[in-house]
């Protein structure tokens, strides 16, 4: 056990189940430990470092901004923040942007906006939310309250009232849940923490139609799926609908703390001075980095590569599924957000990969999640798949 691991165990809170590994630097898809060991990172810090670690262009703009301005407060405008807001609006279905620091904060802002919008337009009785089972939206009380996994609630109840949960892709339950008191429905286009379960296009389309019928808002949580992860800049583009509110974070600034809530003009106009705020939200450092991230990721050729790489990985796993049907149950996902569901617990597979210096995540006991930096090379994909097949051969 290295020095940093020992110090971490002594002084850090125990709310994370950490591996006894301490990283001190990274470059591209690789991370390096205090002992000099090299790991292939197929997690991207949980879908955060879409452009990998210490991307030279991002480091350059960060250094340049660090010599100009770090913070002013949101009582004033700054150049990086206004430019980033413009870039996000020009490339999305949103009309205006609110910046915060984390995904949970973006979700909190979306929930508050939905209730405020409904209050101003229809009165205080229209305050109910619909959310999906197996979803994950964050750890703060509002975000936790619309997270449809009771294991995260334990010890923290009572939660925020007024939430109705329904199964994903169940149109009958969806229709039954809607009424005049619903102000919004919140959903992830792909349930990432739930095990990489994409929502069906028809389910999302029906939700949008019901929102229009009952004068409610459709909130898309794109915290994991946004910024190129699925092969589109935003995942809603796969489903041929536009949400009224969209939450972004994680990959927006490639690891710098930054989140955003985008909304239509007629909705976000409910956020008047004093209704919501964030001290550090949209700070110049993070916004400068995010501008460069969007410039790189929004390139159609870059996004086409993401789709191709994702298809290659999925196709290779489908081939392995045919060879090892007793082990692999299903392969799911879009772009480079991929979940492999097994008939067995994946702890051994995860540990074997870790021994081979490959980092993955396990959102559920039988699911392995792959979310590598979008810049992963075809050679690295081949290397990973070779190691996976070696492990499956042993387990078969």
Coordinates of C-alpha atoms in Angstrom, one line a residue:
X1 CA 0.0 0.0 0.0
X2 CA 1.4 3.4 -1.1
X3 CA 1.8 6.5 1.0
X4 CA -1.1 8.3 -0.6
X5 CA -3.4 5.4 0.0
X6 CA -2.4 5.2 3.7
X7 CA -3.0 9.0 4.1
X8 CA -6.3 8.8 2.3
X9 CA -7.5 6.0 4.6
X10 CA -6.5 8.1 7.6
X11 CA -8.0 11.5 6.6
X12 CA -10.7 11.0 4.0
X13 CA -14.4 10.3 4.8
X14 CA -15.3 6.6 4.3
X15 CA -18.3 7.2 2.0
X16 CA -16.5 5.8 -1.1
X17 CA -15.5 2.2 -1.6
X18 CA -12.1 3.0 -3.1
X19 CA -9.6 0.7 -4.6
X20 CA -6.1 0.9 -2.9
X21 CA -4.7 2.8 -5.9
X22 CA -3.5 6.5 -5.9
X23 CA -3.1 8.2 -9.3
X24 CA -0.8 11.2 -9.5
X25 CA -0.9 12.0 -13.2
X26 CA -2.7 11.1 -16.5
X27 CA -2.4 11.6 -20.2
X28 CA -4.9 10.6 -22.8
X29 CA -6.5 7.3 -21.9
X30 CA -3.8 6.4 -19.4
X31 CA -3.5 7.0 -15.6
X32 CA -0.2 6.6 -13.6
X33 CA 0.0 5.7 -9.9
X34 CA 2.4 6.9 -7.2
X35 CA 4.3 3.6 -7.8
X36 CA 4.7 4.3 -11.5
X37 CA 2.1 1.7 -12.7
X38 CA 0.2 2.5 -15.9
X39 CA -3.6 1.9 -16.2
X40 CA -5.9 2.0 -19.2
X41 CA -8.9 4.1 -18.1
X42 CA -12.2 2.9 -19.5
X43 CA -14.2 4.9 -17.0
X44 CA -13.3 8.5 -17.9
X45 CA -13.9 9.3 -14.3
X46 CA -17.4 8.0 -14.8
X47 CA -18.1 9.6 -18.2
X48 CA -16.3 12.9 -17.3
X49 CA -13.0 13.0 -19.2
X50 CA -14.4 12.6 -22.6
X51 CA -11.2 14.1 -24.1
X52 CA -9.0 12.0 -21.9
X53 CA -6.6 13.3 -19.2
X54 CA -4.5 16.5 -19.6
X55 CA -5.6 17.1 -23.2
X56 CA -3.0 19.6 -24.5
X57 CA -5.5 22.0 -26.0
X58 CA -7.5 22.1 -22.7
X59 CA -4.4 22.6 -20.6
X60 CA -3.4 25.5 -22.9
X61 CA -6.7 27.3 -22.6
X62 CA -6.8 26.7 -18.8
X63 CA -3.4 28.2 -18.3
X64 CA -4.3 31.2 -20.5
X65 CA -7.5 31.8 -18.5
X66 CA -5.7 31.3 -15.2
X67 CA -3.5 34.3 -16.0
X68 CA -6.6 36.5 -16.8
X69 CA -9.5 35.9 -14.4
X70 CA -10.6 33.2 -11.9
X71 CA -13.8 34.5 -10.3
X72 CA -16.0 37.6 -10.1
X73 CA -19.4 36.3 -8.9
X74 CA -22.5 36.1 -11.0
X75 CA -23.3 39.7 -10.2
X76 CA -21.3 40.5 -13.4
X77 CA -20.8 39.0 -16.8
X78 CA -17.5 37.4 -17.9
X79 CA -16.2 36.6 -21.3
X80 CA -15.9 32.8 -21.0
X81 CA -19.3 32.4 -19.5
X82 CA -21.2 34.4 -22.0
X83 CA -19.3 32.8 -24.9
X84 CA -20.0 29.3 -23.5
X85 CA -23.7 30.1 -23.1
X86 CA -23.9 31.2 -26.7
X87 CA -22.1 28.1 -27.9
X88 CA -24.4 25.8 -25.9
X89 CA -27.6 27.6 -27.2
X90 CA -26.3 27.5 -30.8
X91 CA -25.7 23.8 -30.6
X92 CA -28.8 22.7 -28.7
X93 CA -32.5 23.1 -28.3
X94 CA -32.1 25.4 -25.4
X95 CA -32.6 29.2 -25.5
X96 CA -30.9 30.2 -22.2
X97 CA -28.4 28.7 -19.7
X98 CA -28.0 28.6 -16.0
X99 CA -24.6 27.5 -14.8
X100 CA -23.7 25.6 -11.6
X101 CA -21.0 23.2 -10.5
X102 CA -22.3 19.6 -10.5
X103 CA -24.9 17.4 -12.0
X104 CA -27.0 17.3 -8.8
X105 CA -27.0 21.1 -8.8
X106 CA -28.2 21.2 -12.4
X107 CA -31.0 18.8 -11.5
X108 CA -31.9 20.9 -8.5
X109 CA -32.1 23.9 -10.7
X110 CA -34.3 22.0 -13.2
X111 CA -36.7 20.9 -10.5
X112 CA -37.0 24.3 -9.0
X113 CA -37.5 25.9 -12.4
X114 CA -40.3 23.4 -13.2
X115 CA -42.2 24.2 -10.0
X116 CA -41.6 27.9 -10.4
X117 CA -42.8 27.8 -14.0
X118 CA -45.9 25.9 -13.1
X119 CA -46.6 28.1 -10.1
X120 CA -46.4 31.3 -12.2
X121 CA -48.5 29.9 -15.0
X122 CA -51.0 27.6 -13.4
X123 CA -50.9 28.1 -9.6
X124 CA -49.4 26.3 -6.6
X125 CA -51.4 23.1 -7.0
X126 CA -49.4 22.1 -10.1
X127 CA -46.3 20.8 -8.3
X128 CA -46.0 17.0 -8.9
X129 CA -43.2 15.2 -10.6
X130 CA -43.0 11.9 -12.5
X131 CA -39.7 10.0 -12.3
X132 CA -38.5 6.6 -13.4
X133 CA -37.6 3.6 -11.4
X134 CA -33.9 2.6 -11.8
X135 CA -32.9 6.2 -12.5
X136 CA -30.1 8.2 -10.9
X137 CA -30.1 12.0 -10.7
X138 CA -27.8 12.9 -7.8
X139 CA -27.3 13.0 -4.1
X140 CA -28.8 16.3 -2.9
X141 CA -32.3 16.1 -1.5
X142 CA -34.2 17.2 -4.6
X143 CA -32.1 15.0 -6.9
X144 CA -32.2 12.1 -4.5
X145 CA -36.0 12.4 -4.3
X146 CA -36.4 11.8 -8.1
X147 CA -33.8 9.0 -8.1
X148 CA -35.7 5.8 -8.5
X149 CA -33.4 3.5 -6.5
X150 CA -34.5 3.0 -2.9
X151 CA -31.0 1.8 -1.8
X152 CA -29.9 5.5 -2.1
X153 CA -32.7 6.7 0.1
X154 CA -31.9 4.5 3.1
X155 CA -31.3 6.7 6.2
X156 CA -32.1 9.9 4.5
X157 CA -35.9 9.9 4.4
X158 CA -38.3 11.7 4.4
X159 CA -37.5 12.9 1.0
X160 CA -39.1 15.7 -1.0
X161 CA -42.8 14.9 -1.5
X162 CA -44.8 15.0 -4.7
X163 CA -42.9 12.3 -6.7
X164 CA -44.6 9.4 -8.6
X165 CA -42.3 6.7 -9.9
X166 CA -43.1 4.5 -12.9
X167 CA -41.1 1.8 -14.7
X168 CA -39.1 2.9 -17.7
X169 CA -40.5 2.1 -21.1
X170 CA -44.0 1.3 -19.7
X171 CA -46.4 3.5 -21.6
X172 CA -49.4 2.3 -19.7
X173 CA -47.9 3.4 -16.4
X174 CA -46.7 6.6 -18.0
X175 CA -50.3 7.5 -19.1
X176 CA -51.7 6.6 -15.8
X177 CA -49.3 8.8 -13.9
X178 CA -50.1 12.0 -15.8
X179 CA -52.7 14.4 -14.5
X180 CA -53.3 18.2 -14.2
X181 CA -51.1 18.4 -11.1
X182 CA -47.9 17.2 -12.8
X183 CA -45.5 20.0 -13.5
X184 CA -42.7 17.9 -15.1
X185 CA -41.4 14.4 -15.8
X186 CA -37.6 13.8 -15.5
X187 CA -35.7 11.1 -17.3
X188 CA -32.2 10.0 -18.4
X189 CA -32.3 9.0 -22.1
X190 CA -30.0 6.2 -21.0
X191 CA -30.1 5.1 -17.4
X192 CA -26.3 5.1 -16.8
X193 CA -26.0 4.4 -13.1
X194 CA -28.9 2.0 -13.4
X195 CA -27.0 -0.3 -15.7
X196 CA -27.0 1.4 -19.1
X197 CA -30.6 1.0 -20.1
X198 CA -31.6 3.2 -23.1
X199 CA -35.2 4.5 -23.1
X200 CA -37.3 3.5 -26.1
X201 CA -38.0 6.2 -28.7
X202 CA -41.8 5.6 -28.5
X203 CA -41.8 5.9 -24.7
X204 CA -40.0 9.3 -24.9
X205 CA -42.3 10.4 -27.7
X206 CA -45.4 9.5 -25.7
X207 CA -44.0 11.4 -22.7
X208 CA -43.5 14.5 -24.8
X209 CA -47.1 14.2 -26.1
X210 CA -48.4 13.9 -22.6
X211 CA -46.4 16.9 -21.4
X212 CA -48.0 18.9 -24.2
X213 CA -51.5 17.6 -23.3
X214 CA -51.2 18.3 -19.6
X215 CA -49.1 21.4 -19.9
X216 CA -46.1 19.9 -18.1
X217 CA -42.4 20.0 -18.8
X218 CA -40.0 17.3 -20.2
X219 CA -36.7 17.3 -18.3
X220 CA -33.8 15.4 -19.8
X221 CA -30.9 14.5 -17.5
X222 CA -28.0 14.4 -19.9
X223 CA -25.4 14.5 -17.2
X224 CA -23.8 11.3 -18.4
X225 CA -25.1 11.2 -22.0
X226 CA -24.3 14.7 -23.1
X227 CA -21.2 16.2 -24.8
X228 CA -20.7 13.5 -27.4
X229 CA -20.8 10.4 -25.2
X230 CA -23.5 8.7 -27.3
X231 CA -22.1 9.7 -30.7
X232 CA -24.4 12.8 -30.9
X233 CA -23.5 16.0 -29.1
X234 CA -26.7 15.5 -27.0
X235 CA -28.5 12.2 -26.6
X236 CA -31.9 13.7 -27.2
X237 CA -30.9 14.0 -30.9
X238 CA -31.3 10.2 -31.2
X239 CA -34.9 10.4 -30.2
X240 CA -36.3 13.1 -32.5
X241 CA -37.8 15.2 -29.8
X242 CA -36.6 18.3 -27.8
X243 CA -36.8 18.5 -24.0
X244 CA -38.1 21.6 -22.4
X245 CA -35.2 21.5 -19.9
X246 CA -31.8 19.8 -20.2
X247 CA -29.2 19.1 -17.5
X248 CA -25.5 18.9 -18.3
X249 CA -22.4 18.3 -16.2
X250 CA -19.6 15.7 -16.0
X251 CA -18.0 16.0 -19.5
X252 CA -18.9 19.6 -20.1
X253 CA -15.5 20.9 -18.9
X254 CA -13.7 17.5 -19.0
X255 CA -13.2 17.3 -15.2
X256 CA -13.4 21.0 -14.2
X257 CA -16.4 21.4 -11.9
X258 CA -19.1 22.8 -14.2
X259 CA -22.8 22.0 -14.9
X260 CA -25.5 23.7 -16.9
X261 CA -29.3 23.7 -17.1
X262 CA -30.6 24.8 -20.5
X263 CA -34.3 25.6 -21.1
X264 CA -36.7 27.1 -23.6
X265 CA -37.3 30.9 -23.3
X266 CA -40.9 30.6 -22.2
X267 CA -39.8 28.2 -19.3
X268 CA -36.5 29.8 -18.0
X269 CA -38.2 33.2 -17.9
X270 CA -39.6 32.0 -14.6
X271 CA -36.1 32.3 -13.1
X272 CA -36.3 35.9 -12.0
X273 CA -33.6 37.7 -9.9
X274 CA -33.4 36.1 -6.5
X275 CA -35.2 32.8 -7.4
X276 CA -32.0 30.8 -7.8
X277 CA -28.2 31.2 -7.7
X278 CA -24.8 29.6 -7.6
X279 CA -21.6 31.3 -6.2
X280 CA -19.1 29.4 -8.3
X281 CA -21.3 28.3 -11.1
X282 CA -19.9 29.2 -14.5
X283 CA -16.6 30.4 -13.2
X284 CA -14.2 31.6 -15.9
X285 CA -11.7 28.8 -15.6
X286 CA -14.2 26.0 -16.2
X287 CA -16.1 27.9 -18.9
X288 CA -12.9 28.5 -20.8
X289 CA -12.1 24.8 -20.8
X290 CA -15.7 23.9 -21.7
X291 CA -15.6 26.2 -24.8
X292 CA -12.7 24.3 -26.1
X293 CA -14.3 20.9 -25.2
X294 CA -17.4 21.9 -27.3
X295 CA -15.3 23.1 -30.2
X296 CA -13.6 19.7 -30.4
X297 CA -16.5 17.4 -29.6
X298 CA -19.1 19.1 -31.8
X299 CA -17.1 18.3 -34.9
X300 CA -19.3 16.0 -37.0
X301 CA -16.2 13.8 -37.9
X302 CA -15.3 13.5 -34.2
X303 CA -18.9 12.3 -33.4
X304 CA -18.9 9.9 -36.3
X305 CA -15.7 8.3 -34.8
X306 CA -17.5 7.9 -31.4
X307 CA -20.4 6.1 -33.1
X308 CA -18.0 3.9 -35.0
X309 CA -15.9 3.0 -32.0
X310 CA -19.0 2.2 -30.0
X311 CA -20.3 0.0 -32.7
X312 CA -17.0 -1.9 -32.9
X313 CA -17.0 -2.6 -29.1
X314 CA -20.7 -3.6 -29.1
X315 CA -20.2 -5.9 -32.2
X316 CA -17.2 -7.5 -30.5
X317 CA -19.2 -8.2 -27.4
X318 CA -22.1 -9.6 -29.4
X319 CA -19.6 -12.0 -31.0
X320 CA -18.4 -13.0 -27.5
X321 CA -22.1 -13.4 -26.4
X322 CA -22.5 -16.0 -29.2
X323 CA -19.3 -17.8 -28.0
X324 CA -20.2 -17.6 -24.3
X325 CA -24.0 -17.4 -24.1
X326 CA -23.7 -18.9 -20.6
X327 CA -21.8 -15.8 -19.4
X328 CA -23.1 -12.8 -21.4
X329 CA -26.8 -12.0 -21.3
X330 CA -27.1 -8.6 -23.1
X331 CA -25.1 -5.8 -24.6
X332 CA -26.6 -2.3 -24.4
X333 CA -25.8 1.4 -25.0
X334 CA -25.2 4.1 -27.5
X335 CA -21.8 5.5 -28.7
X336 CA -19.2 4.9 -26.0
X337 CA -21.6 4.4 -23.1
X338 CA -21.9 0.6 -23.1
X339 CA -23.3 -1.9 -20.5
X340 CA -22.6 -5.6 -20.7
X341 CA -25.1 -7.7 -18.6
X342 CA -23.8 -11.1 -17.5
X343 CA -25.6 -14.2 -16.2
X344 CA -23.0 -14.2 -13.4
X345 CA -21.7 -11.6 -11.0
X346 CA -19.0 -9.5 -12.6
X347 CA -16.8 -9.1 -9.6
X348 CA -14.3 -11.6 -10.9
X349 CA -14.2 -10.0 -14.3
X350 CA -13.8 -6.5 -12.9
X351 CA -10.9 -7.8 -10.6
X352 CA -9.2 -9.6 -13.4
X353 CA -9.3 -6.5 -15.6
X354 CA -7.9 -4.5 -12.7
X355 CA -5.1 -7.0 -12.4
X356 CA -4.4 -6.3 -16.1
X357 CA -4.3 -2.6 -15.3
X358 CA -7.7 -1.8 -17.0
X359 CA -10.3 0.3 -15.2
X360 CA -14.0 -0.3 -15.6
X361 CA -17.1 0.2 -13.4
X362 CA -19.9 -2.1 -12.2
X363 CA -23.2 -0.1 -11.7
X364 CA -24.8 -3.4 -10.7
X365 CA -23.5 -6.7 -9.5
X366 CA -24.0 -8.4 -12.9
X367 CA -23.3 -5.4 -15.2
X368 CA -19.9 -4.1 -16.5
X369 CA -20.0 -0.6 -17.8
X370 CA -17.6 0.8 -20.4
X371 CA -17.3 4.5 -20.8
X372 CA -13.8 5.2 -22.1
X373 CA -12.5 8.6 -23.2
X374 CA -13.9 9.4 -26.6
X375 CA -10.4 9.6 -27.9
X376 CA -9.7 5.9 -27.3
X377 CA -7.7 4.4 -30.1
X378 CA -8.8 1.3 -32.2
X379 CA -5.6 -0.4 -30.9
X380 CA -6.7 0.1 -27.3
X381 CA -10.1 -1.2 -28.1
X382 CA -8.5 -4.4 -29.6
X383 CA -6.3 -4.7 -26.5
X384 CA -9.2 -4.5 -24.1
X385 CA -11.3 -7.0 -26.1
X386 CA -8.4 -9.4 -26.2
X387 CA -8.1 -9.2 -22.4
X388 CA -11.9 -9.6 -21.9
X389 CA -11.9 -12.8 -24.1
X390 CA -9.0 -14.2 -22.1
X391 CA -10.9 -13.7 -18.9
X392 CA -14.2 -15.2 -20.4
X393 CA -12.2 -18.3 -21.5
X394 CA -11.1 -18.9 -18.0
X395 CA -14.6 -18.5 -16.5
X396 CA -16.4 -20.5 -19.2

